[in-house]
Every structure is written in structure tokens, then in C-alpha cells.
Amino acid sequence: KAGVTQTPRYLIKTRGQQVTLSCSPISGHRSVSWYQQTPGQGLQFLFEYFSETQRNKGNFPGRFSGRQFSNSRSEMNVSTLELGDSALYLCASSPTGTTGMNTEAFFGQGTRLTVV
Amino acid sequence: AQTVTQSQPEMSVQEAETVTLSCTYDTSENNYYLFWYKQPPSRQMILVIRQEAYKQQNATENRFSVNFQKAAKSFSLKISDSQLGDTAMYFCAFMTLGAQKLVFGQGTRLTINP
């Protein structure tokens, strides 16, 4: 079974531009979550999607948005990039995303975004 | 809001030794999950072990075990017979039951020396 796939692996953008990151979850997983990892702030939750609906959102500005498609693939968009958006963006998928036993999150290898 | 604290930024031990990583958390919830994740230099976050708060028995996975003290809100990870491949960042994480959202600690950088 293929793991969580994130594309691209590396990205360099200029301040003010926008960027779209993609995440393909493990087959059969319907919940996709996004996290931002920086040396200063650590790992922070961005948002979670389940069946094309955003169920949870972290404390990030509106420049950060996402969506999920009917095949559970998810995209994350950051508009008007700032230097502080430079980070490793991790995507995780989970089997059910509901209360119950299968709450384990499986992570992708991340997209390293550098804003210059 | 939930918070997770890892008080040891870095640890270093010799191969084959036992090492314990500390984690405390703060929550008003009664039902939740706790996790330890490992992040090697490849950046892939790998689940090491998980604990359901309603279970009194401490979780174990081969060389990895936890000491879960619910009243003290403490969740430490013990690695026995440490191996070079255990070198990584280790993150303690909390998840409220019913919310697919992980709250992470700041991490502990563990180095296993030959």
C-alpha cells in the first residue's frame, strides 16, 4: 500500500507570490490534516479535512487555505507569501477521522517551502 | 487549550543503553490519545507508540514502552537497548477524542552514540 505522498518535495517562492501544495493520502483514508513545522514554533496544526469538508482549523491567518477533493486528495494554498511562511509542511492521513480506534495519523515526507 | 511540554531539548546515550524521554501535558479532557512520534533526518514522521487515556495499562511496542500517569498528566517514553537507528527527533503529541488534530511538544533530539 502506498504511503502519503506530498508534492512537490521542495519549493522556492518569492515574497508576495502564492503557492499550492498537494497531498495524496493512503488509499481508503478519508481524513487529511496539514501541519506547519518551523524551528521556532515547532509543529502546528493548520487544518483537517474529512469527506471534502473542513472539520478543524488551527490558528493561522486566512492566507492559509485548503480543500479536499472527492478522491480524498488535498491541496493547501498560501497566498501573499511572507518570509515567515518558510517551513516544512506536513500532511497526514487517517483511516476514519472520527472517534474510535483508528486515530493514528500517517505522515508524508513533507514539502520544504522556502520564501525569499 | 491543550499544551504539551517536553523539557529535554537534547539527549545523548550510548548504544544499548536505556533512555527515557519526558513529556507532560495539560488538558481538561478526560478521554484522549497520547502519541510518541519519531522524526529521523529524512523528515518522515513515524508513529512509535500510542496510548489511550482510558486504558490504565501502559502501551509497549518491542523496545519502546511508556509510563502513563494520568493524574500527573505525564507520558514518558522508554527506549530499551537503544540502537543507532533510534537517533532522531522525538515528539510527544496529544489528541482529543473525536478531533483529528494533534498538539505536539517541542521535541527532544535524541542521539545514540556507537
XYZ file of N, CA and C in Angstrom:
690
model
N 0.852 -1.187 0.000
C 0.000 0.000 0.000
C 0.886 1.235 0.000
N 0.665 2.148 -0.918
C 1.476 3.348 -0.982
C 1.202 4.231 0.224
N 2.237 4.973 0.646
C 2.097 5.865 1.779
C 1.508 7.193 1.362
N 1.585 8.152 2.262
C 1.111 9.501 1.971
C 2.129 10.184 1.067
N 1.650 10.741 -0.011
C 2.540 11.357 -0.981
C 2.314 12.859 -1.037
N 3.396 13.587 -0.842
C 3.306 15.041 -0.926
C 4.156 15.547 -2.089
N 3.591 16.463 -2.833
C 4.334 17.084 -3.936
C 4.113 18.582 -3.932
N 5.128 19.352 -4.348
C 6.487 18.881 -4.579
C 7.239 18.672 -3.263
N 8.426 18.150 -3.312
C 9.215 17.946 -2.106
C 9.883 19.247 -1.674
N 10.300 20.027 -2.639
C 10.971 21.295 -2.360
C 10.382 22.384 -3.249
N 10.351 23.588 -2.707
C 9.753 24.710 -3.432
C 10.406 25.994 -2.963
N 10.768 26.849 -3.908
C 11.278 28.169 -3.570
C 10.371 29.194 -4.223
N 9.863 30.111 -3.421
C 8.957 31.137 -3.911
C 9.430 32.508 -3.430
N 8.917 33.520 -4.101
C 9.250 34.898 -3.749
C 8.137 35.497 -2.907
N 8.493 36.383 -2.020
C 7.503 37.096 -1.203
C 6.400 37.661 -2.072
N 5.185 37.524 -1.617
C 4.045 38.053 -2.352
C 3.394 37.071 -3.302
N 4.138 36.028 -3.675
C 3.550 35.011 -4.546
C 2.602 34.110 -3.774
N 1.943 33.235 -4.488
C 1.120 32.235 -3.824
C 1.662 30.858 -4.190
N 1.282 29.864 -3.379
C 1.784 28.513 -3.604
C 0.696 27.499 -3.287
N 0.721 26.405 -4.005
C -0.208 25.298 -3.766
C 0.581 24.022 -3.545
N 0.290 23.363 -2.438
C 0.928 22.099 -2.101
C -0.118 20.994 -2.201
N 0.352 19.813 -2.588
C -0.575 18.716 -2.804
C -0.262 17.540 -1.887
N -1.315 16.834 -1.512
C -1.178 15.662 -0.645
C -2.134 14.571 -1.105
N -1.584 13.398 -1.381
C -2.399 12.233 -1.718
C -2.351 11.274 -0.546
N -3.495 11.025 0.098
C -3.498 10.169 1.292
C -3.368 8.702 0.922
N -3.186 7.905 1.944
C -3.188 6.462 1.763
C -4.567 6.047 1.260
N -4.587 5.101 0.339
C -5.843 4.654 -0.237
C -6.812 4.211 0.852
N -8.029 4.764 0.797
C -9.042 4.395 1.783
C -9.131 5.368 2.955
N -8.116 6.199 3.119
C -8.152 7.192 4.196
C -8.953 8.402 3.740
N -9.853 8.868 4.589
C -10.711 9.983 4.215
C -10.378 11.274 4.942
N -9.557 11.174 5.967
C -9.177 12.373 6.715
C -7.769 12.795 6.328
N -7.610 14.076 6.021
C -6.300 14.631 5.701
C -6.078 15.877 6.560
N -4.935 15.905 7.224
C -4.579 17.053 8.070
C -3.285 17.670 7.567
N -3.121 18.930 7.829
C -1.913 19.658 7.443
C -1.279 20.285 8.675
N 0.059 20.254 8.692
C 0.828 20.825 9.785
C 1.978 21.648 9.216
N 2.316 22.700 9.949
C 3.476 23.513 9.601
C 4.562 23.260 10.644
N 5.779 23.012 10.187
C 6.882 22.778 11.111
C 7.981 23.800 10.874
N 8.285 24.584 11.895
C 9.367 25.566 11.840
C 10.247 25.403 13.067
N 11.515 25.813 12.981
C 12.399 25.698 14.157
C 11.886 26.495 15.349
N 11.276 27.634 15.113
C 10.836 28.490 16.206
C 9.514 28.085 16.830
N 8.554 27.720 16.018
C 7.196 27.416 16.507
C 6.921 25.921 16.611
N 7.815 25.122 16.099
C 7.602 23.678 16.160
C 6.524 23.229 15.190
N 5.803 22.199 15.574
C 4.750 21.637 14.731
C 3.413 22.227 15.125
N 2.760 22.842 14.155
C 1.468 23.474 14.439
C 0.430 22.988 13.451
N -0.742 22.728 13.951
C -1.865 22.236 13.164
C -2.453 23.357 12.323
N -2.632 23.088 11.050
C -3.237 24.062 10.143
C -4.733 23.814 9.984
N -5.078 22.668 9.432
C -6.491 22.301 9.271
C -6.625 20.824 8.944
N -7.853 20.353 9.054
C -8.178 18.953 8.755
C -9.415 18.888 7.891
N -9.361 18.015 6.911
C -10.499 17.798 6.011
C -10.946 16.347 6.092
N -12.254 16.195 6.014
C -12.854 14.854 6.006
C -14.027 14.896 5.051
N -14.017 14.020 4.066
C -15.083 13.976 3.062
C -15.363 15.360 2.486
N -14.311 16.025 2.073
C -14.360 17.314 1.374
C -14.797 18.480 2.261
N -14.916 18.259 3.574
C -15.350 19.316 4.486
C -14.252 19.617 5.486
N -14.011 20.908 5.715
C -13.039 21.270 6.741
C -13.690 21.101 8.099
N -13.111 20.260 8.940
C -13.705 19.969 10.244
C -13.005 20.709 11.369
N -11.697 20.943 11.203
C -10.944 21.626 12.245
C -9.997 22.614 11.589
N -9.752 23.706 12.288
C -8.849 24.723 11.753
C -7.967 25.221 12.876
N -6.696 25.382 12.587
C -5.767 25.930 13.557
C -5.759 27.444 13.530
N -4.858 28.017 14.292
C -4.807 29.457 14.449
C -3.836 30.080 13.445
N -4.228 30.065 12.199
C -3.425 30.652 11.129
C -4.252 31.693 10.394
N -3.570 32.670 9.790
C -4.324 33.710 9.069
C -5.032 33.145 7.846
N -5.971 33.936 7.333
C -6.779 33.496 6.205
C -5.991 33.270 4.930
N -4.734 33.690 4.898
C -3.903 33.433 3.715
C -3.679 31.936 3.519
N -3.870 31.181 4.575
C -3.711 29.729 4.510
C -5.083 29.101 4.289
N -5.208 28.370 3.229
C -6.487 27.727 2.940
C -6.227 26.342 2.372
N -7.281 25.574 2.314
C -7.118 24.226 1.775
C -8.413 23.734 1.190
N -8.325 22.576 0.598
C -9.526 21.918 0.113
C -9.237 20.433 -0.041
N -10.312 19.682 -0.143
C -10.179 18.250 -0.350
C -11.106 17.845 -1.475
N -10.624 16.963 -2.300
C -11.395 16.514 -3.452
C -12.129 15.209 -3.143
N -12.981 14.804 -4.058
C -13.813 13.610 -3.807
C -12.976 12.341 -3.691
N -11.766 12.343 -4.221
C -10.892 11.162 -4.082
C -10.001 11.263 -2.841
N -10.301 12.204 -1.977
C -9.611 12.458 -0.698
C -8.277 13.193 -0.844
N -7.804 13.379 -2.051
C -6.592 14.190 -2.227
C -6.851 15.601 -1.729
N -5.815 16.212 -1.181
C -5.996 17.539 -0.598
C -4.932 18.488 -1.133
N -5.312 19.730 -1.186
C -4.367 20.782 -1.541
C -4.386 21.850 -0.462
N -3.240 22.469 -0.287
C -3.121 23.577 0.642
C -2.581 24.761 -0.141
N -3.163 25.911 0.082
C -2.762 27.114 -0.632
C -2.344 28.191 0.349
N -1.249 28.843 0.042
C -0.843 30.002 0.828
C -0.725 31.179 -0.128
N -1.459 32.227 0.128
C -1.414 33.410 -0.740
C -0.536 34.483 -0.102
N -0.078 35.396 -0.911
C 0.732 36.534 -0.453
C 1.804 36.058 0.533
N 2.688 35.242 0.023
C 3.700 34.616 0.865
C 4.563 35.636 1.603
N 4.884 35.273 2.838
C 5.771 36.071 3.680
C 7.000 35.223 4.015
N 8.087 35.911 4.395
C 9.310 35.175 4.726
C 9.055 34.157 5.829
N 8.192 34.518 6.771
C 7.890 33.643 7.893
C 7.115 32.392 7.525
N 6.667 32.304 6.283
C 5.955 31.103 5.842
C 6.928 29.993 5.450
N 8.214 30.295 5.430
C 9.214 29.278 5.134
C 9.138 28.194 6.199
N 8.935 26.981 5.767
C 8.691 25.897 6.724
C 8.634 24.571 5.987
N 8.582 23.513 6.799
C 8.262 22.191 6.281
C 6.758 21.988 6.495
N 6.051 21.706 5.436
C 4.606 21.481 5.531
C 4.344 19.985 5.432
N 3.758 19.457 6.480
C 3.488 18.026 6.563
C 2.005 17.746 6.409
N 1.744 16.698 5.687
C 0.374 16.236 5.507
C 0.256 14.877 6.184
N -0.884 14.614 6.787
C -1.119 13.324 7.425
C -2.491 12.811 7.044
N -2.601 11.521 6.841
C -3.926 10.953 6.581
C -4.265 9.930 7.659
N -5.557 9.775 7.882
C -6.051 8.854 8.907
C -7.187 8.039 8.339
N -7.348 6.812 8.828
C -8.338 5.896 8.243
C -9.768 6.386 8.307
N -10.167 6.930 9.474
C -11.564 7.305 9.596
C -11.753 8.770 9.938
N -10.882 9.299 10.744
C -11.029 10.697 11.145
C -12.192 10.925 12.083
N -12.690 9.878 12.673
C -13.810 10.038 13.608
C -13.406 9.450 14.954
N -14.249 9.587 15.911
C -13.954 8.949 17.187
C -13.904 7.443 16.957
N -13.129 6.783 17.701
C -12.996 5.343 17.511
C -11.552 4.933 17.556
N -11.263 3.782 17.079
C -9.938 3.206 17.263
C -8.912 3.760 16.287
N -9.337 4.065 15.093
C -8.355 4.412 14.066
C -8.060 5.898 14.045
N -7.356 6.368 15.059
C -6.998 7.778 15.078
C -5.543 7.988 14.685
N -4.842 6.916 14.348
C -3.437 7.051 14.005
C -3.276 7.883 12.757
N -2.352 8.826 12.795
C -2.069 9.679 11.640
C -0.793 9.202 10.974
N -0.864 9.031 9.653
C 0.287 8.617 8.856
C 0.765 9.836 8.063
N 2.034 10.143 8.242
C 2.560 11.364 7.648
C 3.291 11.128 6.339
N 3.248 12.157 5.501
C 4.074 12.186 4.307
C 5.447 12.745 4.656
N 6.296 12.847 3.649
C 7.655 13.325 3.889
C 7.766 14.842 3.877
N 6.673 15.495 3.566
C 6.655 16.938 3.675
C 7.082 17.668 2.422
N 6.708 18.921 2.372
C 7.158 19.847 1.330
C 7.939 20.946 2.024
N 9.168 21.107 1.608
C 10.010 22.171 2.193
C 9.816 23.431 1.365
N 9.158 24.433 1.953
C 8.892 25.699 1.266
C 9.870 26.757 1.768
N 10.555 27.377 0.839
C 11.442 28.486 1.169
C 10.922 29.733 0.480
N 10.713 30.780 1.260
C 10.254 32.051 0.706
C 11.413 33.051 0.758
N 11.734 33.597 -0.412
C 12.890 34.518 -0.473
C 12.433 35.939 -0.878
N -7.278 25.218 26.165
C -6.483 24.629 25.094
C -5.467 23.659 25.682
N -5.201 22.644 24.901
C -4.231 21.654 25.355
C -2.810 22.115 25.059
N -1.906 21.771 25.940
C -0.489 22.047 25.709
C 0.313 20.794 26.027
N 1.427 20.652 25.350
C 2.333 19.517 25.551
C 3.731 20.067 25.764
N 4.398 19.604 26.797
C 5.717 20.110 27.140
C 6.738 18.983 27.195
N 7.809 19.170 26.450
C 8.939 18.248 26.515
C 10.111 19.052 27.056
N 10.558 18.712 28.233
C 11.525 19.544 28.945
C 12.978 19.265 28.576
N 13.204 18.227 27.794
C 14.576 17.853 27.415
C 14.798 18.172 25.927
N 15.427 19.265 25.608
C 15.645 19.590 24.186
C 16.562 18.574 23.500
N 17.561 18.091 24.237
C 18.514 17.144 23.651
C 18.909 16.090 24.672
N 19.132 14.869 24.153
C 19.647 13.797 24.995
C 20.609 12.978 24.152
N 21.558 12.377 24.855
C 22.555 11.570 24.170
C 22.905 10.383 25.053
N 22.880 9.183 24.471
C 23.239 7.979 25.227
C 24.082 7.070 24.344
N 24.698 6.078 24.979
C 25.484 5.094 24.237
C 24.565 3.986 23.745
N 24.973 3.420 22.637
C 24.234 2.293 22.067
C 24.056 1.212 23.133
N 22.877 0.592 23.115
C 22.493 -0.491 24.025
C 22.009 -0.001 25.391
N 22.175 1.275 25.687
C 21.667 1.799 26.950
C 20.157 2.032 26.861
N 19.577 2.258 28.017
C 18.157 2.601 28.102
C 18.026 4.097 28.312
N 17.067 4.693 27.641
C 16.874 6.140 27.751
C 15.387 6.435 27.930
N 15.095 7.448 28.730
C 13.706 7.839 28.971
C 13.513 9.296 28.589
N 12.529 9.536 27.731
C 12.178 10.884 27.302
C 10.919 11.329 28.049
N 10.929 12.547 28.520
C 9.828 13.045 29.345
C 8.826 13.865 28.538
N 7.578 13.813 28.982
C 6.516 14.598 28.355
C 5.433 14.851 29.395
N 5.019 16.080 29.511
C 3.849 16.404 30.327
C 2.864 17.161 29.461
N 1.609 17.116 29.853
C 0.578 17.759 29.050
C -0.469 18.376 29.966
N -1.215 19.253 29.403
C -2.252 19.912 30.173
C -3.554 19.849 29.392
N -4.601 19.345 30.028
C -5.903 19.262 29.390
C -6.975 19.135 30.452
N -8.164 19.563 30.093
C -9.309 19.370 30.972
C -10.159 18.193 30.483
N -9.760 17.601 29.362
C -10.479 16.462 28.814
C -10.222 15.218 29.648
N -11.156 14.267 29.581
C -10.972 13.008 30.292
C -10.603 11.877 29.335
N -11.074 12.002 28.100
C -10.775 10.975 27.099
C -9.931 11.576 25.984
N -8.786 10.953 25.742
C -7.876 11.482 24.726
C -6.851 10.406 24.383
N -6.034 10.723 23.403
C -4.945 9.839 22.992
C -3.617 10.578 23.158
N -2.599 9.805 23.441
C -1.240 10.336 23.501
C -0.364 9.517 22.568
N 0.571 10.193 21.944
C 1.431 9.544 20.965
C 2.887 9.978 21.159
N 3.774 9.103 20.757
C 5.164 9.479 20.521
C 5.446 9.235 19.042
N 5.952 10.306 18.403
C 6.364 10.222 17.013
C 7.868 10.412 16.934
N 8.456 9.768 15.947
C 9.890 9.868 15.686
C 10.071 10.542 14.335
N 11.003 11.494 14.273
C 11.305 12.142 13.009
C 12.807 12.076 12.748
N 13.228 11.100 11.948
C 14.652 10.984 11.617
C 15.040 12.079 10.622
N 16.308 12.146 10.261
C 16.755 13.182 9.314
C 16.004 13.169 7.985
N 15.403 12.073 7.635
C 14.611 12.012 6.400
C 13.338 12.847 6.487
N 13.002 13.326 7.692
C 11.830 14.183 7.965
C 10.508 13.420 8.036
N 10.526 12.137 7.740
C 9.285 11.355 7.812
C 8.883 11.170 9.259
N 7.695 11.586 9.602
C 7.180 11.386 10.956
C 6.646 9.959 11.063
N 7.179 9.233 12.029
C 6.814 7.829 12.183
C 6.227 7.622 13.565
N 5.075 6.984 13.622
C 4.461 6.712 14.912
C 5.253 5.637 15.635
N 5.640 5.927 16.865
C 6.383 4.969 17.679
C 5.438 4.174 18.569
N 4.526 4.885 19.234
C 3.654 4.227 20.201
C 2.494 5.150 20.514
N 1.371 4.560 20.884
C 0.217 5.381 21.261
C -0.429 4.812 22.503
N -1.123 5.680 23.222
C -1.773 5.305 24.482
C -3.161 5.921 24.512
N -4.154 5.110 24.798
C -5.497 5.654 25.013
C -5.642 5.997 26.490
N -6.157 7.164 26.788
C -6.217 7.630 28.173
C -7.105 6.759 29.050
N -8.088 6.098 28.447
C -8.997 5.286 29.249
C -8.383 3.934 29.617
N -7.232 3.617 29.032
C -6.551 2.367 29.353
C -5.509 2.618 30.437
N -5.597 1.862 31.510
C -4.636 2.029 32.594
C -3.304 1.357 32.275
N -3.369 0.305 31.450
C -2.151 -0.426 31.130
C -1.273 0.387 30.208
N 0.005 0.442 30.528
C 0.954 1.174 29.701
C 1.201 0.443 28.389
N 1.258 1.221 27.295
C 1.486 0.631 25.980
C 2.949 0.213 25.822
N 3.164 -0.845 25.067
C 4.518 -1.285 24.743
C 4.553 -1.698 23.276
N 5.674 -1.439 22.643
C 5.918 -1.849 21.262
C 7.383 -2.257 21.165
N 7.631 -3.553 21.310
C 9.000 -4.057 21.240
C 9.902 -3.350 22.252
N 10.896 -2.594 21.806
C 11.819 -1.945 22.730
C 11.276 -0.643 23.311
N 10.124 -0.233 22.861
C 9.546 1.039 23.280
C 8.397 0.801 24.247
N 8.385 1.536 25.334
C 7.292 1.447 26.284
C 7.049 2.844 26.857
N 5.858 3.005 27.411
C 5.538 4.299 28.004
C 5.204 4.124 29.471
N 5.357 5.223 30.205
C 4.900 5.308 31.583
C 3.847 6.407 31.596
N 2.591 5.999 31.602
C 1.471 6.922 31.520
C 0.918 7.139 32.915
N 1.007 8.369 33.393
C 0.484 8.732 34.705
C -0.609 9.777 34.469
N -1.866 9.319 34.423
C -2.957 10.211 34.034
C -3.152 11.348 35.037
N -3.114 11.030 36.299
C -3.349 12.059 37.317
C -2.267 13.135 37.270
N -1.064 12.711 37.012
C 0.059 13.649 36.934
C 0.193 14.264 35.555
N -0.602 13.792 34.600
C -0.534 14.255 33.214
C 0.894 14.143 32.684
N 1.412 12.946 32.823
C 2.769 12.653 32.414
C 2.767 11.446 31.478
N 3.622 11.504 30.469
C 3.627 10.451 29.455
C 5.051 10.294 28.943
N 5.863 9.488 29.612
C 7.271 9.355 29.233
C 7.474 8.134 28.341
N 8.495 8.208 27.521
C 8.834 7.122 26.595
C 10.154 6.513 27.019
N 10.170 5.192 27.168
C 11.394 4.485 27.487
C 11.827 3.671 26.280
N 13.080 3.859 25.901
C 13.652 3.078 24.800
C 14.719 2.166 25.409
N 14.500 0.884 25.299
C 15.447 -0.097 25.839
C 16.391 -0.567 24.743
N 17.618 -0.959 25.165
C 18.580 -1.491 24.194
C 18.667 -0.566 22.973
N 18.969 0.675 23.215
C 18.933 1.668 22.142
C 19.879 1.305 20.991
N 19.433 1.663 19.783
C 20.182 1.361 18.577
C 20.503 2.650 17.820
N 21.525 2.586 16.979
C 21.930 3.771 16.225
C 20.761 4.330 15.408
N 19.917 3.444 14.926
C 18.772 3.877 14.129
C 17.703 4.602 14.926
N 17.844 4.635 16.243
C 16.896 5.373 17.075
C 17.225 6.868 17.101
N 18.369 7.237 16.565
C 18.742 8.656 16.506
C 17.715 9.413 15.687
N 17.105 10.423 16.319
C 16.020 11.170 15.671
C 15.493 12.227 16.622
N 14.586 13.060 16.097
C 13.786 13.931 16.958
C 12.571 13.124 17.393
N 12.222 13.249 18.655
C 11.055 12.561 19.187
C 10.047 13.593 19.672
N 8.833 13.437 19.195
C 7.762 14.358 19.553
C 6.674 13.629 20.318
N 6.278 14.235 21.407
C 5.121 13.789 22.161
C 3.915 14.554 21.618
N 2.789 13.887 21.472
C 1.625 14.550 20.888
C 0.338 14.119 21.588
N -0.610 15.021 21.585
C -1.909 14.825 22.258
C -3.023 14.978 21.234
N -4.051 14.158 21.379
C -5.227 14.297 20.509
C -6.488 14.096 21.338
N -7.375 15.047 21.289
C -8.669 14.905 21.952
C -9.506 13.880 21.212
N -10.216 13.068 21.939
C -11.101 12.089 21.316
C -12.109 12.793 20.435
N -12.195 12.389 19.184
C -13.181 12.962 18.284
C -12.674 14.112 17.449
N -11.471 14.561 17.665
C -10.904 15.659 16.878
C -9.602 15.189 16.264
N -9.546 15.131 14.943
C -8.344 14.636 14.278
C -7.328 15.769 14.196
N -6.817 16.162 15.366
C -5.878 17.278 15.444
C -4.850 16.940 16.507
N -3.583 16.915 16.102
C -2.504 16.610 17.032
C -1.894 17.901 17.571
N -1.671 17.924 18.882
C -0.937 19.013 19.517
C 0.412 18.438 19.918
N 1.474 19.021 19.396
C 2.808 18.476 19.592
C 3.599 19.241 20.643
N 4.508 18.527 21.294
C 5.517 19.170 22.109
C 6.623 19.708 21.213
N 7.604 20.350 21.819
C 8.691 20.971 21.050
C 9.719 19.973 20.560
N 9.673 18.770 21.070
C 10.578 17.733 20.596
C 11.822 17.566 21.457
N 12.363 16.354 21.416
C 13.641 16.029 22.053
C 14.540 15.419 20.997
N 15.706 16.010 20.827
C 16.662 15.454 19.860
C 17.480 14.387 20.553
N 17.297 13.141 20.138
C 17.981 12.012 20.761
C 19.100 11.537 19.842
N 20.288 11.407 20.419
C 21.442 10.888 19.673
C 21.928 9.625 20.354
N 22.036 8.563 19.576
C 22.582 7.304 20.070
C 24.010 7.208 19.551
N 24.956 7.126 20.464
C 26.377 7.086 20.087
C 26.902 5.664 20.051
N 27.739 5.352 19.074
C 28.284 3.976 18.975
C 29.317 3.707 20.056
